[in-house]
PDB file of N, CA and C in Angstrom:
ATOM      1  N   UNK A   1       3.852  74.766 109.225  1.00  0.00           N
ATOM      2  CA  UNK A   1       3.962  74.364 110.588  1.00  0.00           C
ATOM      3  C   UNK A   1       5.167  73.259 110.243  1.00  0.00           C
ATOM      4  N   UNK A   2       6.448  73.440 110.122  1.00  0.00           N
ATOM      5  CA  UNK A   2       7.240  72.151 109.634  1.00  0.00           C
ATOM      6  C   UNK A   2       7.577  71.532 110.801  1.00  0.00           C
ATOM      7  N   UNK A   3       7.367  69.939 110.699  1.00  0.00           N
ATOM      8  CA  UNK A   3       7.999  68.749 111.619  1.00  0.00           C
ATOM      9  C   UNK A   3       9.477  68.380 111.665  1.00  0.00           C
ATOM     10  N   UNK A   4      10.147  68.458 112.835  1.00  0.00           N
ATOM     11  CA  UNK A   4      11.669  68.120 112.754  1.00  0.00           C
ATOM     12  C   UNK A   4      11.311  66.341 112.617  1.00  0.00           C
ATOM     13  N   UNK A   5      12.001  65.887 111.825  1.00  0.00           N
ATOM     14  CA  UNK A   5      12.601  64.502 111.857  1.00  0.00           C
ATOM     15  C   UNK A   5      13.098  64.259 112.980  1.00  0.00           C
ATOM     16  N   UNK A   6      12.759  63.357 113.558  1.00  0.00           N
ATOM     17  CA  UNK A   6      13.566  62.641 114.857  1.00  0.00           C
ATOM     18  C   UNK A   6      14.785  61.598 114.156  1.00  0.00           C
ATOM     19  N   UNK A   7      16.022  61.386 114.994  1.00  0.00           N
ATOM     20  CA  UNK A   7      17.112  60.195 114.187  1.00  0.00           C
ATOM     21  C   UNK A   7      16.126  58.934 113.811  1.00  0.00           C
ATOM     22  N   UNK A   8      15.533  58.701 115.066  1.00  0.00           N
ATOM     23  CA  UNK A   8      14.828  57.121 115.234  1.00  0.00           C
ATOM     24  C   UNK A   8      14.209  57.111 113.799  1.00  0.00           C
ATOM     25  N   UNK A   9      13.485  57.878 113.252  1.00  0.00           N
ATOM     26  CA  UNK A   9      12.452  57.671 112.084  1.00  0.00           C
ATOM     27  C   UNK A   9      12.924  56.995 111.166  1.00  0.00           C
ATOM     28  N   UNK A  10      14.492  57.638 110.991  1.00  0.00           N
ATOM     29  CA  UNK A  10      15.168  57.086 109.781  1.00  0.00           C
ATOM     30  C   UNK A  10      15.695  55.749 109.974  1.00  0.00           C
ATOM     31  N   UNK A  11      15.875  55.106 110.794  1.00  0.00           N
ATOM     32  CA  UNK A  11      16.345  54.170 111.226  1.00  0.00           C
ATOM     33  C   UNK A  11      14.896  53.037 111.637  1.00  0.00           C
ATOM     34  N   UNK A  12      14.120  53.669 111.780  1.00  0.00           N
ATOM     35  CA  UNK A  12      13.039  52.641 111.788  1.00  0.00           C
ATOM     36  C   UNK A  12      12.398  52.459 110.024  1.00  0.00           C
ATOM     37  N   UNK A  13      12.358  53.508 109.106  1.00  0.00           N
ATOM     38  CA  UNK A  13      12.145  53.427 107.908  1.00  0.00           C
ATOM     39  C   UNK A  13      13.289  52.388 107.004  1.00  0.00           C
ATOM     40  N   UNK A  14      14.590  52.336 107.644  1.00  0.00           N
ATOM     41  CA  UNK A  14      15.716  51.490 107.128  1.00  0.00           C
ATOM     42  C   UNK A  14      15.051  50.157 107.255  1.00  0.00           C
ATOM     43  N   UNK A  15      14.958  50.023 108.890  1.00  0.00           N
ATOM     44  CA  UNK A  15      14.991  48.716 108.996  1.00  0.00           C
ATOM     45  C   UNK A  15      13.874  47.684 108.523  1.00  0.00           C
ATOM     46  N   UNK A  16      12.441  48.889 108.066  1.00  0.00           N
ATOM     47  CA  UNK A  16      11.203  48.429 107.415  1.00  0.00           C
ATOM     48  C   UNK A  16      11.959  47.636 105.978  1.00  0.00           C
ATOM     49  N   UNK A  17      12.845  48.626 105.822  1.00  0.00           N
ATOM     50  CA  UNK A  17      13.007  48.711 104.188  1.00  0.00           C
ATOM     51  C   UNK A  17      13.985  47.170 104.291  1.00  0.00           C
ATOM     52  N   UNK A  18      14.958  46.721 105.266  1.00  0.00           N
ATOM     53  CA  UNK A  18      15.705  45.924 105.133  1.00  0.00           C
ATOM     54  C   UNK A  18      14.798  44.540 105.145  1.00  0.00           C
ATOM     55  N   UNK A  19      13.603  44.544 105.945  1.00  0.00           N
ATOM     56  CA  UNK A  19      13.001  43.508 106.391  1.00  0.00           C
ATOM     57  C   UNK A  19      12.398  43.095 104.764  1.00  0.00           C
ATOM     58  N   UNK A  20      11.304  44.299 104.380  1.00  0.00           N
ATOM     59  CA  UNK A  20      11.287  44.309 103.074  1.00  0.00           C
ATOM     60  C   UNK A  20      11.831  43.324 101.871  1.00  0.00           C
ATOM     61  N   UNK A  21      13.261  43.848 102.088  1.00  0.00           N
ATOM     62  CA  UNK A  21      14.172  42.923 101.037  1.00  0.00           C
ATOM     63  C   UNK A  21      14.252  41.868 101.210  1.00  0.00           C
ATOM     64  N   UNK A  22      14.561  41.462 102.309  1.00  0.00           N
ATOM     65  CA  UNK A  22      14.818  40.110 102.977  1.00  0.00           C
ATOM     66  C   UNK A  22      13.620  39.091 102.256  1.00  0.00           C
ATOM     67  N   UNK A  23      12.647  39.731 102.366  1.00  0.00           N
ATOM     68  CA  UNK A  23      11.161  38.811 101.696  1.00  0.00           C
ATOM     69  C   UNK A  23      11.163  39.160 100.531  1.00  0.00           C
ATOM     70  N   UNK A  24      11.605  39.869  99.559  1.00  0.00           N
ATOM     71  CA  UNK A  24      11.749  39.834  98.507  1.00  0.00           C
ATOM     72  C   UNK A  24      12.632  39.001  97.630  1.00  0.00           C
ATOM     73  N   UNK A  25      13.361  39.070  98.092  1.00  0.00           N
ATOM     74  CA  UNK A  25      14.734  38.052  97.391  1.00  0.00           C
ATOM     75  C   UNK A  25      14.642  37.028  97.920  1.00  0.00           C
ATOM     76  N   UNK A  26      13.496  36.680  98.951  1.00  0.00           N
ATOM     77  CA  UNK A  26      13.304  35.066  98.747  1.00  0.00           C
ATOM     78  C   UNK A  26      11.899  34.981  98.187  1.00  0.00           C
ATOM     79  N   UNK A  27      11.305  35.593  98.162  1.00  0.00           N
ATOM     80  CA  UNK A  27      10.000  34.627  97.675  1.00  0.00           C
ATOM     81  C   UNK A  27      10.013  35.219  95.776  1.00  0.00           C
ATOM     82  N   UNK A  28      10.613  35.777  95.224  1.00  0.00           N
ATOM     83  CA  UNK A  28      10.565  36.216  94.065  1.00  0.00           C
ATOM     84  C   UNK A  28      11.474  34.989  93.389  1.00  0.00           C
ATOM     85  N   UNK A  29      12.386  34.232  93.423  1.00  0.00           N
ATOM     86  CA  UNK A  29      13.335  33.087  92.924  1.00  0.00           C
ATOM     87  C   UNK A  29      12.128  31.859  92.980  1.00  0.00           C
ATOM     88  N   UNK A  30      11.394  32.166  94.693  1.00  0.00           N
ATOM     89  CA  UNK A  30      10.258  30.818  94.318  1.00  0.00           C
ATOM     90  C   UNK A  30       9.542  30.766  93.511  1.00  0.00           C
ATOM     91  N   UNK A  31       9.012  31.874  93.738  1.00  0.00           N
ATOM     92  CA  UNK A  31       7.571  32.446  93.259  1.00  0.00           C
ATOM     93  C   UNK A  31       7.582  31.613  91.493  1.00  0.00           C
ATOM     94  N   UNK A  32       8.966  32.251  90.671  1.00  0.00           N
ATOM     95  CA  UNK A  32       9.237  32.296  89.404  1.00  0.00           C
ATOM     96  C   UNK A  32       9.566  31.306  88.725  1.00  0.00           C
ATOM     97  N   UNK A  33      10.385  30.573  89.703  1.00  0.00           N
ATOM     98  CA  UNK A  33      10.527  29.239  89.290  1.00  0.00           C
ATOM     99  C   UNK A  33       9.461  28.263  89.752  1.00  0.00           C
ATOM    100  N   UNK A  34       8.668  28.208  90.559  1.00  0.00           N
ATOM    101  CA  UNK A  34       7.726  27.456  90.765  1.00  0.00           C
ATOM    102  C   UNK A  34       6.567  27.810  89.451  1.00  0.00           C
ATOM    103  N   UNK A  35       6.369  28.878  89.355  1.00  0.00           N
ATOM    104  CA  UNK A  35       5.542  29.223  88.057  1.00  0.00           C
ATOM    105  C   UNK A  35       5.774  28.644  86.986  1.00  0.00           C
ATOM    106  N   UNK A  36       7.305  28.232  86.691  1.00  0.00           N
ATOM    107  CA  UNK A  36       7.994  27.406  85.713  1.00  0.00           C
ATOM    108  C   UNK A  36       7.861  26.234  85.623  1.00  0.00           C
ATOM    109  N   UNK A  37       7.743  25.936  86.893  1.00  0.00           N
ATOM    110  CA  UNK A  37       7.493  24.016  87.142  1.00  0.00           C
ATOM    111  C   UNK A  37       6.070  23.779  86.783  1.00  0.00           C
ATOM    112  N   UNK A  38       5.223  24.642  87.263  1.00  0.00           N
ATOM    113  CA  UNK A  38       4.128  24.560  86.944  1.00  0.00           C
ATOM    114  C   UNK A  38       3.792  24.699  85.503  1.00  0.00           C
ATOM    115  N   UNK A  39       4.440  25.188  84.615  1.00  0.00           N
ATOM    116  CA  UNK A  39       4.041  25.550  83.624  1.00  0.00           C
ATOM    117  C   UNK A  39       4.699  24.148  82.564  1.00  0.00           C
ATOM    118  N   UNK A  40       5.854  23.917  82.785  1.00  0.00           N
ATOM    119  CA  UNK A  40       6.532  22.511  82.711  1.00  0.00           C
ATOM    120  C   UNK A  40       5.552  21.489  82.530  1.00  0.00           C
ATOM    121  N   UNK A  41       5.039  21.369  84.194  1.00  0.00           N
ATOM    122  CA  UNK A  41       4.132  19.934  84.113  1.00  0.00           C
ATOM    123  C   UNK A  41       3.101  19.941  83.297  1.00  0.00           C
ATOM    124  N   UNK A  42       2.375  21.096  83.223  1.00  0.00           N
ATOM    125  CA  UNK A  42       1.226  21.243  81.827  1.00  0.00           C
ATOM    126  C   UNK A  42       1.543  20.780  80.438  1.00  0.00           C
ATOM    127  N   UNK A  43       2.740  21.334  80.224  1.00  0.00           N
ATOM    128  CA  UNK A  43       3.137  21.512  78.922  1.00  0.00           C
ATOM    129  C   UNK A  43       3.309  19.913  78.689  1.00  0.00           C
ATOM    130  N   UNK A  44       4.368  19.134  79.502  1.00  0.00           N
ATOM    131  CA  UNK A  44       4.726  17.694  79.718  1.00  0.00           C
ATOM    132  C   UNK A  44       4.278  16.972  79.943  1.00  0.00           C
ATOM    133  N   UNK A  45       3.313  17.237  80.764  1.00  0.00           N
ATOM    134  CA  UNK A  45       2.244  16.063  81.310  1.00  0.00           C
ATOM    135  C   UNK A  45       2.896  15.361  82.496  1.00  0.00           C
ATOM    136  N   UNK A  46       3.787  16.067  83.254  1.00  0.00           N
ATOM    137  CA  UNK A  46       4.684  15.341  84.391  1.00  0.00           C
ATOM    138  C   UNK A  46       4.490  15.749  85.512  1.00  0.00           C
ATOM    139  N   UNK A  47       5.042  15.342  86.751  1.00  0.00           N
ATOM    140  CA  UNK A  47       4.138  16.372  88.064  1.00  0.00           C
ATOM    141  C   UNK A  47       5.501  16.698  88.989  1.00  0.00           C
ATOM    142  N   UNK A  48       6.776  16.125  88.599  1.00  0.00           N
ATOM    143  CA  UNK A  48       7.945  16.299  89.566  1.00  0.00           C
ATOM    144  C   UNK A  48       8.216  18.266  89.323  1.00  0.00           C
ATOM    145  N   UNK A  49       8.539  18.692  87.657  1.00  0.00           N
ATOM    146  CA  UNK A  49       9.162  20.027  87.622  1.00  0.00           C
ATOM    147  C   UNK A  49       8.509  20.953  88.697  1.00  0.00           C
ATOM    148  N   UNK A  50       7.786  20.967  89.299  1.00  0.00           N
ATOM    149  CA  UNK A  50       7.329  21.978  90.312  1.00  0.00           C
ATOM    150  C   UNK A  50       8.135  21.983  91.499  1.00  0.00           C
ATOM    151  N   UNK A  51       7.969  20.511  91.762  1.00  0.00           N
ATOM    152  CA  UNK A  51       8.516  20.508  92.972  1.00  0.00           C
ATOM    153  C   UNK A  51      10.109  20.770  93.188  1.00  0.00           C
ATOM    154  N   UNK A  52      11.043  20.200  91.840  1.00  0.00           N
ATOM    155  CA  UNK A  52      12.474  20.595  91.457  1.00  0.00           C
ATOM    156  C   UNK A  52      12.502  21.720  91.504  1.00  0.00           C
ATOM    157  N   UNK A  53      11.772  22.352  90.653  1.00  0.00           N
ATOM    158  CA  UNK A  53      12.370  24.024  90.856  1.00  0.00           C
ATOM    159  C   UNK A  53      11.785  24.614  91.984  1.00  0.00           C
ATOM    160  N   UNK A  54      10.772  24.254  92.699  1.00  0.00           N
ATOM    161  CA  UNK A  54      10.335  24.976  93.949  1.00  0.00           C
ATOM    162  C   UNK A  54      11.810  25.051  94.850  1.00  0.00           C
ATOM    163  N   UNK A  55      12.053  23.634  94.649  1.00  0.00           N
ATOM    164  CA  UNK A  55      13.451  23.756  95.625  1.00  0.00           C
ATOM    165  C   UNK A  55      14.781  24.571  95.213  1.00  0.00           C
ATOM    166  N   UNK A  56      14.597  24.347  93.916  1.00  0.00           N
ATOM    167  CA  UNK A  56      16.162  25.372  93.151  1.00  0.00           C
ATOM    168  C   UNK A  56      15.794  27.127  93.750  1.00  0.00           C
ATOM    169  N   UNK A  57      14.540  27.324  93.513  1.00  0.00           N
ATOM    170  CA  UNK A  57      13.987  28.619  93.980  1.00  0.00           C
ATOM    171  C   UNK A  57      14.051  28.889  95.168  1.00  0.00           C
ATOM    172  N   UNK A  58      13.925  28.226  96.196  1.00  0.00           N
ATOM    173  CA  UNK A  58      14.448  27.753  97.736  1.00  0.00           C
ATOM    174  C   UNK A  58      15.741  28.522  97.625  1.00  0.00           C
ATOM    175  N   UNK A  59      16.557  27.610  97.151  1.00  0.00           N
ATOM    176  CA  UNK A  59      17.856  27.496  97.379  1.00  0.00           C
ATOM    177  C   UNK A  59      18.504  28.763  96.862  1.00  0.00           C
ATOM    178  N   UNK A  60      17.812  29.073  95.678  1.00  0.00           N
ATOM    179  CA  UNK A  60      18.456  30.590  95.377  1.00  0.00           C
ATOM    180  C   UNK A  60      18.321  31.561  96.022  1.00  0.00           C
ATOM    181  N   UNK A  61      16.931  31.614  96.630  1.00  0.00           N
ATOM    182  CA  UNK A  61      16.329  32.743  97.374  1.00  0.00           C
ATOM    183  C   UNK A  61      17.337  32.416  98.667  1.00  0.00           C
ATOM    184  N   UNK A  62      17.646  31.430  99.190  1.00  0.00           N
ATOM    185  CA  UNK A  62      18.201  31.664 100.355  1.00  0.00           C
ATOM    186  C   UNK A  62      19.674  32.211 100.034  1.00  0.00           C
ATOM    187  N   UNK A  63      20.329  32.181  98.566  1.00  0.00           N
ATOM    188  CA  UNK A  63      21.926  32.858  98.746  1.00  0.00           C
ATOM    189  C   UNK A  63      21.565  34.274  98.743  1.00  0.00           C
ATOM    190  N   UNK A  64      20.304  34.831  98.066  1.00  0.00           N
ATOM    191  CA  UNK A  64      20.369  35.998  97.565  1.00  0.00           C
ATOM    192  C   UNK A  64      20.024  36.830  99.294  1.00  0.00           C
ATOM    193  N   UNK A  65      19.308  36.095 100.384  1.00  0.00           N
ATOM    194  CA  UNK A  65      19.318  36.585 101.419  1.00  0.00           C
ATOM    195  C   UNK A  65      20.860  36.239 102.123  1.00  0.00           C
ATOM    196  N   UNK A  66      21.605  35.477 102.139  1.00  0.00           N
ATOM    197  CA  UNK A  66      22.902  35.176 102.757  1.00  0.00           C
ATOM    198  C   UNK A  66      23.765  36.433 102.074  1.00  0.00           C
ATOM    199  N   UNK A  67      23.715  36.383 101.209  1.00  0.00           N
ATOM    200  CA  UNK A  67      24.851  38.017 100.714  1.00  0.00           C
ATOM    201  C   UNK A  67      24.418  38.811 100.880  1.00  0.00           C
ATOM    202  N   UNK A  68      23.132  39.801 101.119  1.00  0.00           N
ATOM    203  CA  UNK A  68      22.850  40.367 101.190  1.00  0.00           C
ATOM    204  C   UNK A  68      22.784  40.762 102.717  1.00  0.00           C
ATOM    205  N   UNK A  69      22.391  40.003 103.393  1.00  0.00           N
ATOM    206  CA  UNK A  69      22.944  39.934 105.013  1.00  0.00           C
ATOM    207  C   UNK A  69      24.233  40.093 105.479  1.00  0.00           C
ATOM    208  N   UNK A  70      25.419  39.303 104.669  1.00  0.00           N
ATOM    209  CA  UNK A  70      26.633  39.477 104.422  1.00  0.00           C
ATOM    210  C   UNK A  70      27.106  40.890 104.200  1.00  0.00           C
ATOM    211  N   UNK A  71      26.776  41.529 103.411  1.00  0.00           N
ATOM    212  CA  UNK A  71      26.947  41.962 102.853  1.00  0.00           C
ATOM    213  C   UNK A  71      26.605  43.601 104.356  1.00  0.00           C
ATOM    214  N   UNK A  72      25.469  43.699 104.372  1.00  0.00           N
ATOM    215  CA  UNK A  72      24.866  44.402 105.305  1.00  0.00           C
ATOM    216  C   UNK A  72      25.546  44.328 106.779  1.00  0.00           C
ATOM    217  N   UNK A  73      26.036  43.095 106.867  1.00  0.00           N
ATOM    218  CA  UNK A  73      27.021  43.000 108.427  1.00  0.00           C
ATOM    219  C   UNK A  73      28.752  43.436 108.177  1.00  0.00           C
ATOM    220  N   UNK A  74      29.226  43.263 107.049  1.00  0.00           N
ATOM    221  CA  UNK A  74      30.521  43.607 106.855  1.00  0.00           C
ATOM    222  C   UNK A  74      30.653  44.922 106.563  1.00  0.00           C
ATOM    223  N   UNK A  75      29.557  46.132 106.108  1.00  0.00           N
ATOM    224  CA  UNK A  75      29.266  47.202 105.849  1.00  0.00           C
ATOM    225  C   UNK A  75      29.260  47.982 107.542  1.00  0.00           C
ATOM    226  N   UNK A  76      28.354  47.179 108.228  1.00  0.00           N
ATOM    227  CA  UNK A  76      28.129  47.722 109.682  1.00  0.00           C
ATOM    228  C   UNK A  76      29.464  47.740 110.168  1.00  0.00           C
ATOM    229  N   UNK A  77      30.225  46.592 110.253  1.00  0.00           N
ATOM    230  CA  UNK A  77      31.271  46.056 111.104  1.00  0.00           C
ATOM    231  C   UNK A  77      32.699  47.534 110.893  1.00  0.00           C
ATOM    232  N   UNK A  78      32.656  48.071 109.161  1.00  0.00           N
ATOM    233  CA  UNK A  78      33.527  48.816 108.619  1.00  0.00           C
ATOM    234  C   UNK A  78      32.832  49.688 109.080  1.00  0.00           C
ATOM    235  N   UNK A  79      31.303  50.161 109.584  1.00  0.00           N
ATOM    236  CA  UNK A  79      31.562  51.583 110.294  1.00  0.00           C
ATOM    237  C   UNK A  79      32.301  51.560 111.770  1.00  0.00           C
ATOM    238  N   UNK A  80      31.970  50.978 112.198  1.00  0.00           N
ATOM    239  CA  UNK A  80      32.350  50.977 113.678  1.00  0.00           C
ATOM    240  C   UNK A  80      33.574  50.829 113.830  1.00  0.00           C
ATOM    241  N   UNK A  81      34.104  50.108 112.770  1.00  0.00           N
ATOM    242  CA  UNK A  81      35.740  49.705 113.483  1.00  0.00           C
ATOM    243  C   UNK A  81      37.057  50.854 112.567  1.00  0.00           C
ATOM    244  N   UNK A  82      36.351  51.587 111.553  1.00  0.00           N
ATOM    245  CA  UNK A  82      36.882  53.097 111.338  1.00  0.00           C
ATOM    246  C   UNK A  82      37.265  53.737 112.532  1.00  0.00           C
ATOM    247  N   UNK A  83      38.619  54.531 112.349  1.00  0.00           N
ATOM    248  CA  UNK A  83      38.892  55.501 113.440  1.00  0.00           C
ATOM    249  C   UNK A  83      38.799  56.963 112.479  1.00  0.00           C
ATOM    250  N   UNK A  84      38.289  57.827 112.996  1.00  0.00           N
ATOM    251  CA  UNK A  84      38.529  59.168 112.536  1.00  0.00           C
ATOM    252  C   UNK A  84      39.585  59.779 112.679  1.00  0.00           C
ATOM    253  N   UNK A  85      39.936  59.988 111.503  1.00  0.00           N
ATOM    254  CA  UNK A  85      41.583  60.718 111.719  1.00  0.00           C
ATOM    255  C   UNK A  85      41.718  62.370 111.695  1.00  0.00           C
TER     256      UNK A  85
END
């Protein structure tokens, strides 16, 4: 017995995927830069690299999320404003 997928199923999965992409795009740069900062702090015996690189990772993650949101928003506008010929 085959189950026919409802149209909202696809929208729900698309929304969940989008939310996960936002989180990943924000967390990956923060985690990588923080790890690099911790390594630099241990290697050089300093205390400021982790904080500095964490902030840089947060800015980079914010830029990633902004670019992705802007692209999605612009693509959504194009779909609604185009007229079928």
